[in-house]
Amino acid sequence: MRQKFSTTSGTLCTSKRRETGFSLIEVLVSIVILGIGMLGAAGLQLATLRSNHFTAQASVATQLVRDYEEITQMLRSAAISSSEGTSALSGLDTATADSSTIPNCQTTTATCDSGQLATFMLNEWKARVTTQLPGGRAVVCRDSAPKDTSGAHAGLYHWACDDKGDMLMVKIGWTGRADKTDQAQQAISSDDRPRVVMTVFGNQKDFTN
């Protein structure tokens, strides 16, 4: 009887040890599940960082547009226009080199006229576009159709302007990484298209009066 009791007791202890332990397969499965979870968290963190980075750059671009709008309000277009609805304020491209002499209107002794002041302020604004945004470019023009209306990229903004209509557009673009799942941003990045397009003045012709 004593031997039989001892055998049963030993069997129970061995069974309990087996139940409380983990097999190698269970450990490996746990590691795989943990790894998948960590990869998902890392991907989400990366997507969040990219989104925050794009938001910060878009905020800079929006502020640049607001600053341009202030320039158009400070300078009377009629004083620097060669014809109705056309002036230095309504035609600008930072990708085009400016060969004209840039006056220094920032000193206390400067005596700049309207045209010189416009040249100075616009040159300073163009420099900010290229320095505050990576690969920054800005185009200011009158454009009645700022988006593609057909093709694979219909609905996306383009740099080209038709110089028609009364709407003055400020188009700003920059280089930046886009989420692989965002097809629109991928197309903008690959085709070098504007990312932010805003109207800064309702009617440029009325501003010449």
GROMACS .gro file of N, CA and C in nm, residues 116-194:
model
  237
  116GLN      N    1   1.045   9.949  -5.670
  116GLN     CA    2   1.162   9.897  -5.601
  116GLN      C    3   1.124   9.827  -5.471
  117LEU      N    4   1.027   9.883  -5.401
  117LEU     CA    5   0.981   9.820  -5.277
  117LEU      C    6   0.917   9.684  -5.305
  118ALA      N    7   0.841   9.675  -5.414
  118ALA     CA    8   0.780   9.548  -5.451
  118ALA      C    9   0.887   9.446  -5.485
  119THR      N   10   0.989   9.488  -5.561
  119THR     CA   11   1.099   9.397  -5.597
  119THR      C   12   1.171   9.347  -5.473
  120PHE      N   13   1.197   9.436  -5.379
  120PHE     CA   14   1.266   9.398  -5.256
  120PHE      C   15   1.185   9.299  -5.173
  121MET      N   16   1.058   9.329  -5.153
  121MET     CA   17   0.974   9.246  -5.068
  121MET      C   18   0.949   9.109  -5.132
  122LEU      N   19   0.928   9.107  -5.263
  122LEU     CA   20   0.903   8.980  -5.331
  122LEU      C   21   1.029   8.894  -5.333
  123ASN      N   22   1.145   8.956  -5.349
  123ASN     CA   23   1.269   8.879  -5.346
  123ASN      C   24   1.293   8.817  -5.208
  124GLU      N   25   1.262   8.894  -5.105
  124GLU     CA   26   1.276   8.843  -4.969
  124GLU      C   27   1.179   8.726  -4.946
  125TRP      N   28   1.058   8.739  -4.998
  125TRP     CA   29   0.958   8.633  -4.982
  125TRP      C   30   1.000   8.506  -5.057
  126LYS      N   31   1.054   8.522  -5.177
  126LYS     CA   32   1.101   8.408  -5.256
  126LYS      C   33   1.213   8.334  -5.183
  127ALA      N   34   1.302   8.409  -5.119
  127ALA     CA   35   1.411   8.347  -5.043
  127ALA      C   36   1.358   8.265  -4.926
  128ARG      N   37   1.252   8.313  -4.864
  128ARG     CA   38   1.193   8.239  -4.752
  128ARG      C   39   1.130   8.108  -4.800
  129VAL      N   40   1.070   8.109  -4.918
  129VAL     CA   41   1.009   7.987  -4.972
  129VAL      C   42   1.115   7.878  -4.989
  130THR      N   43   1.230   7.915  -5.044
  130THR     CA   44   1.333   7.817  -5.074
  130THR      C   45   1.412   7.774  -4.951
  131THR      N   46   1.413   7.856  -4.846
  131THR     CA   47   1.490   7.822  -4.726
  131THR      C   48   1.405   7.755  -4.618
  132GLN      N   49   1.277   7.789  -4.610
  132GLN     CA   50   1.193   7.734  -4.506
  132GLN      C   51   1.126   7.603  -4.544
  133LEU      N   52   1.127   7.570  -4.673
  133LEU     CA   53   1.068   7.445  -4.721
  133LEU      C   54   1.172   7.368  -4.801
  134PRO      N   55   1.187   7.236  -4.778
  134PRO     CA   56   1.286   7.158  -4.854
  134PRO      C   57   1.247   7.149  -5.002
  135GLY      N   58   1.337   7.199  -5.087
  135GLY     CA   59   1.306   7.200  -5.229
  135GLY      C   60   1.186   7.287  -5.261
  136GLY      N   61   1.166   7.393  -5.183
  136GLY     CA   62   1.048   7.477  -5.197
  136GLY      C   63   1.040   7.551  -5.329
  137ARG      N   64   0.919   7.559  -5.382
  137ARG     CA   65   0.892   7.635  -5.504
  137ARG      C   66   0.758   7.702  -5.491
  138ALA      N   67   0.748   7.825  -5.541
  138ALA     CA   68   0.622   7.898  -5.539
  138ALA      C   69   0.597   7.963  -5.673
  139VAL      N   70   0.472   7.958  -5.716
  139VAL     CA   71   0.428   8.024  -5.839
  139VAL      C   72   0.306   8.109  -5.805
  140VAL      N   73   0.310   8.235  -5.846
  140VAL     CA   74   0.197   8.325  -5.826
  140VAL      C   75   0.150   8.369  -5.964
  141CYS      N   76   0.023   8.352  -5.991
  141CYS     CA   77  -0.029   8.385  -6.123
  141CYS      C   78  -0.181   8.392  -6.119
  142ARG      N   79  -0.240   8.438  -6.228
  142ARG     CA   80  -0.385   8.430  -6.245
  142ARG      C   81  -0.414   8.300  -6.320
  143ASP      N   82  -0.501   8.220  -6.267
  143ASP     CA   83  -0.528   8.089  -6.326
  143ASP      C   84  -0.675   8.055  -6.309
  144SER      N   85  -0.744   8.037  -6.419
  144SER     CA   86  -0.886   8.005  -6.413
  144SER      C   87  -0.912   7.855  -6.394
  145ALA      N   88  -0.810   7.773  -6.417
  145ALA     CA   89  -0.826   7.627  -6.402
  145ALA      C   90  -0.698   7.569  -6.341
  146PRO      N   91  -0.683   7.580  -6.210
  146PRO     CA   92  -0.557   7.537  -6.146
  146PRO      C   93  -0.541   7.386  -6.132
  147LYS      N   94  -0.643   7.306  -6.168
  147LYS     CA   95  -0.636   7.162  -6.154
  147LYS      C   96  -0.646   7.093  -6.290
  148ASP      N   97  -0.587   6.973  -6.297
  148ASP     CA   98  -0.606   6.890  -6.416
  148ASP      C   99  -0.751   6.844  -6.420
  149THR      N  100  -0.810   6.849  -6.538
  149THR     CA  101  -0.950   6.809  -6.552
  149THR      C  102  -0.967   6.673  -6.616
  150SER      N  103  -0.857   6.613  -6.663
  150SER     CA  104  -0.866   6.482  -6.726
  150SER      C  105  -0.736   6.406  -6.704
  151GLY      N  106  -0.736   6.281  -6.744
  151GLY     CA  107  -0.616   6.200  -6.731
  151GLY      C  108  -0.608   6.130  -6.596
  152ALA      N  109  -0.494   6.063  -6.575
  152ALA     CA  110  -0.476   5.984  -6.453
  152ALA      C  111  -0.468   6.071  -6.329
  153HIS      N  112  -0.427   6.197  -6.346
  153HIS     CA  113  -0.410   6.286  -6.231
  153HIS      C  114  -0.517   6.395  -6.228
  154ALA      N  115  -0.633   6.365  -6.277
  154ALA     CA  116  -0.744   6.461  -6.273
  154ALA      C  117  -0.776   6.499  -6.130
  155GLY      N  118  -0.789   6.627  -6.105
  155GLY     CA  119  -0.819   6.675  -5.971
  155GLY      C  120  -0.698   6.723  -5.895
  156LEU      N  121  -0.576   6.699  -5.949
  156LEU     CA  122  -0.454   6.746  -5.884
  156LEU      C  123  -0.413   6.881  -5.940
  157TYR      N  124  -0.352   6.964  -5.855
  157TYR     CA  125  -0.306   7.096  -5.898
  157TYR      C  126  -0.183   7.083  -5.989
  158HIS      N  127  -0.165   7.184  -6.077
  158HIS     CA  128  -0.048   7.189  -6.163
  158HIS      C  129   0.018   7.326  -6.154
  159TRP      N  130   0.144   7.333  -6.197
  159TRP     CA  131   0.218   7.459  -6.189
  159TRP      C  132   0.177   7.557  -6.299
  160ALA      N  133   0.143   7.504  -6.415
  160ALA     CA  134   0.114   7.591  -6.530
  160ALA      C  135  -0.006   7.681  -6.503
  161CYS      N  136   0.000   7.802  -6.559
  161CYS     CA  137  -0.108   7.900  -6.542
  161CYS      C  138  -0.155   7.947  -6.680
  162ASP      N  139  -0.282   7.976  -6.692
  162ASP     CA  140  -0.335   8.023  -6.819
  162ASP      C  141  -0.347   8.176  -6.824
  163ASP      N  142  -0.314   8.243  -6.713
  163ASP     CA  143  -0.320   8.391  -6.706
  163ASP      C  144  -0.458   8.444  -6.743
  164LYS      N  145  -0.560   8.370  -6.708
  164LYS     CA  146  -0.696   8.412  -6.734
  164LYS      C  147  -0.774   8.421  -6.603
  165GLY      N  148  -0.882   8.497  -6.608
  165GLY     CA  149  -0.965   8.510  -6.490
  165GLY      C  150  -0.911   8.614  -6.393
  166ASP      N  151  -0.986   8.636  -6.287
  166ASP     CA  152  -0.949   8.737  -6.188
  166ASP      C  153  -0.894   8.677  -6.059
  167MET      N  154  -0.884   8.545  -6.054
  167MET     CA  155  -0.839   8.480  -5.932
  167MET      C  156  -0.687   8.469  -5.930
  168LEU      N  157  -0.625   8.530  -5.830
  168LEU     CA  158  -0.480   8.526  -5.815
  168LEU      C  159  -0.444   8.409  -5.725
  169MET      N  160  -0.367   8.314  -5.779
  169MET     CA  161  -0.333   8.192  -5.707
  169MET      C  162  -0.189   8.196  -5.659
  170VAL      N  163  -0.167   8.143  -5.539
  170VAL     CA  164  -0.032   8.118  -5.489
  170VAL      C  165  -0.019   7.966  -5.477
  171LYS      N  166   0.071   7.910  -5.558
  171LYS     CA  167   0.092   7.765  -5.557
  171LYS      C  168   0.228   7.736  -5.495
  172ILE      N  169   0.229   7.653  -5.393
  172ILE     CA  170   0.354   7.621  -5.323
  172ILE      C  171   0.371   7.470  -5.316
  173GLY      N  172   0.492   7.425  -5.348
  173GLY     CA  173   0.523   7.283  -5.339
  173GLY      C  174   0.659   7.262  -5.276
  174TRP      N  175   0.685   7.142  -5.230
  174TRP     CA  176   0.813   7.107  -5.168
  174TRP      C  177   0.832   6.957  -5.177
  175THR      N  178   0.954   6.914  -5.155
  175THR     CA  179   0.983   6.771  -5.157
  175THR      C  180   0.958   6.714  -5.018
  176GLY      N  181   0.900   6.598  -5.014
  176GLY     CA  182   0.870   6.535  -4.885
  176GLY      C  183   0.823   6.393  -4.907
  177ARG      N  184   0.844   6.311  -4.805
  177ARG     CA  185   0.803   6.172  -4.813
  177ARG      C  186   0.653   6.161  -4.788
  178ALA      N  187   0.590   6.077  -4.867
  178ALA     CA  188   0.446   6.055  -4.854
  178ALA      C  189   0.419   5.911  -4.814
  179ASP      N  190   0.312   5.890  -4.743
  179ASP     CA  191   0.271   5.755  -4.705
  179ASP      C  192   0.242   5.673  -4.830
  180LYS      N  193   0.291   5.549  -4.833
  180LYS     CA  194   0.271   5.464  -4.950
  180LYS      C  195   0.123   5.437  -4.978
  181THR      N  196   0.041   5.447  -4.875
  181THR     CA  197  -0.102   5.420  -4.893
  181THR      C  198  -0.177   5.543  -4.944
  182ASP      N  199  -0.113   5.659  -4.943
  182ASP     CA  200  -0.176   5.783  -4.989
  182ASP      C  201  -0.140   5.803  -5.136
  183GLN      N  202  -0.226   5.756  -5.226
  183GLN     CA  203  -0.197   5.761  -5.369
  183GLN      C  204  -0.188   5.905  -5.421
  184ALA      N  205  -0.270   5.994  -5.367
  184ALA     CA  206  -0.268   6.134  -5.413
  184ALA      C  207  -0.133   6.199  -5.382
  185GLN      N  208  -0.086   6.182  -5.258
  185GLN     CA  209   0.041   6.241  -5.221
  185GLN      C  210   0.157   6.175  -5.295
  186GLN      N  211   0.147   6.046  -5.323
  186GLN     CA  212   0.249   5.979  -5.402
  186GLN      C  213   0.257   6.038  -5.542
  187ALA      N  214   0.142   6.067  -5.602
  187ALA     CA  215   0.139   6.126  -5.735
  187ALA      C  216   0.196   6.268  -5.733
  188ILE      N  217   0.165   6.343  -5.628
  188ILE     CA  218   0.218   6.479  -5.615
  188ILE      C  219   0.368   6.478  -5.603
  189SER      N  220   0.422   6.383  -5.525
  189SER     CA  221   0.566   6.373  -5.505
  189SER      C  222   0.638   6.332  -5.632
  190SER      N  223   0.583   6.234  -5.703
  190SER     CA  224   0.650   6.183  -5.823
  190SER      C  225   0.642   6.280  -5.940
  191ASP      N  226   0.537   6.359  -5.948
  191ASP     CA  227   0.518   6.451  -6.060
  191ASP      C  228   0.560   6.595  -6.030
  192ASP      N  229   0.610   6.619  -5.908
  192ASP     CA  230   0.650   6.754  -5.869
  192ASP      C  231   0.536   6.853  -5.891
  193ARG      N  232   0.432   6.837  -5.812
  193ARG     CA  233   0.314   6.922  -5.822
  193ARG      C  234   0.299   7.008  -5.696
  194PRO      N  235   0.223   7.118  -5.707
  194PRO     CA  236   0.199   7.199  -5.587
  194PRO      C  237   0.124   7.119  -5.480
   0.00000   0.00000   0.00000
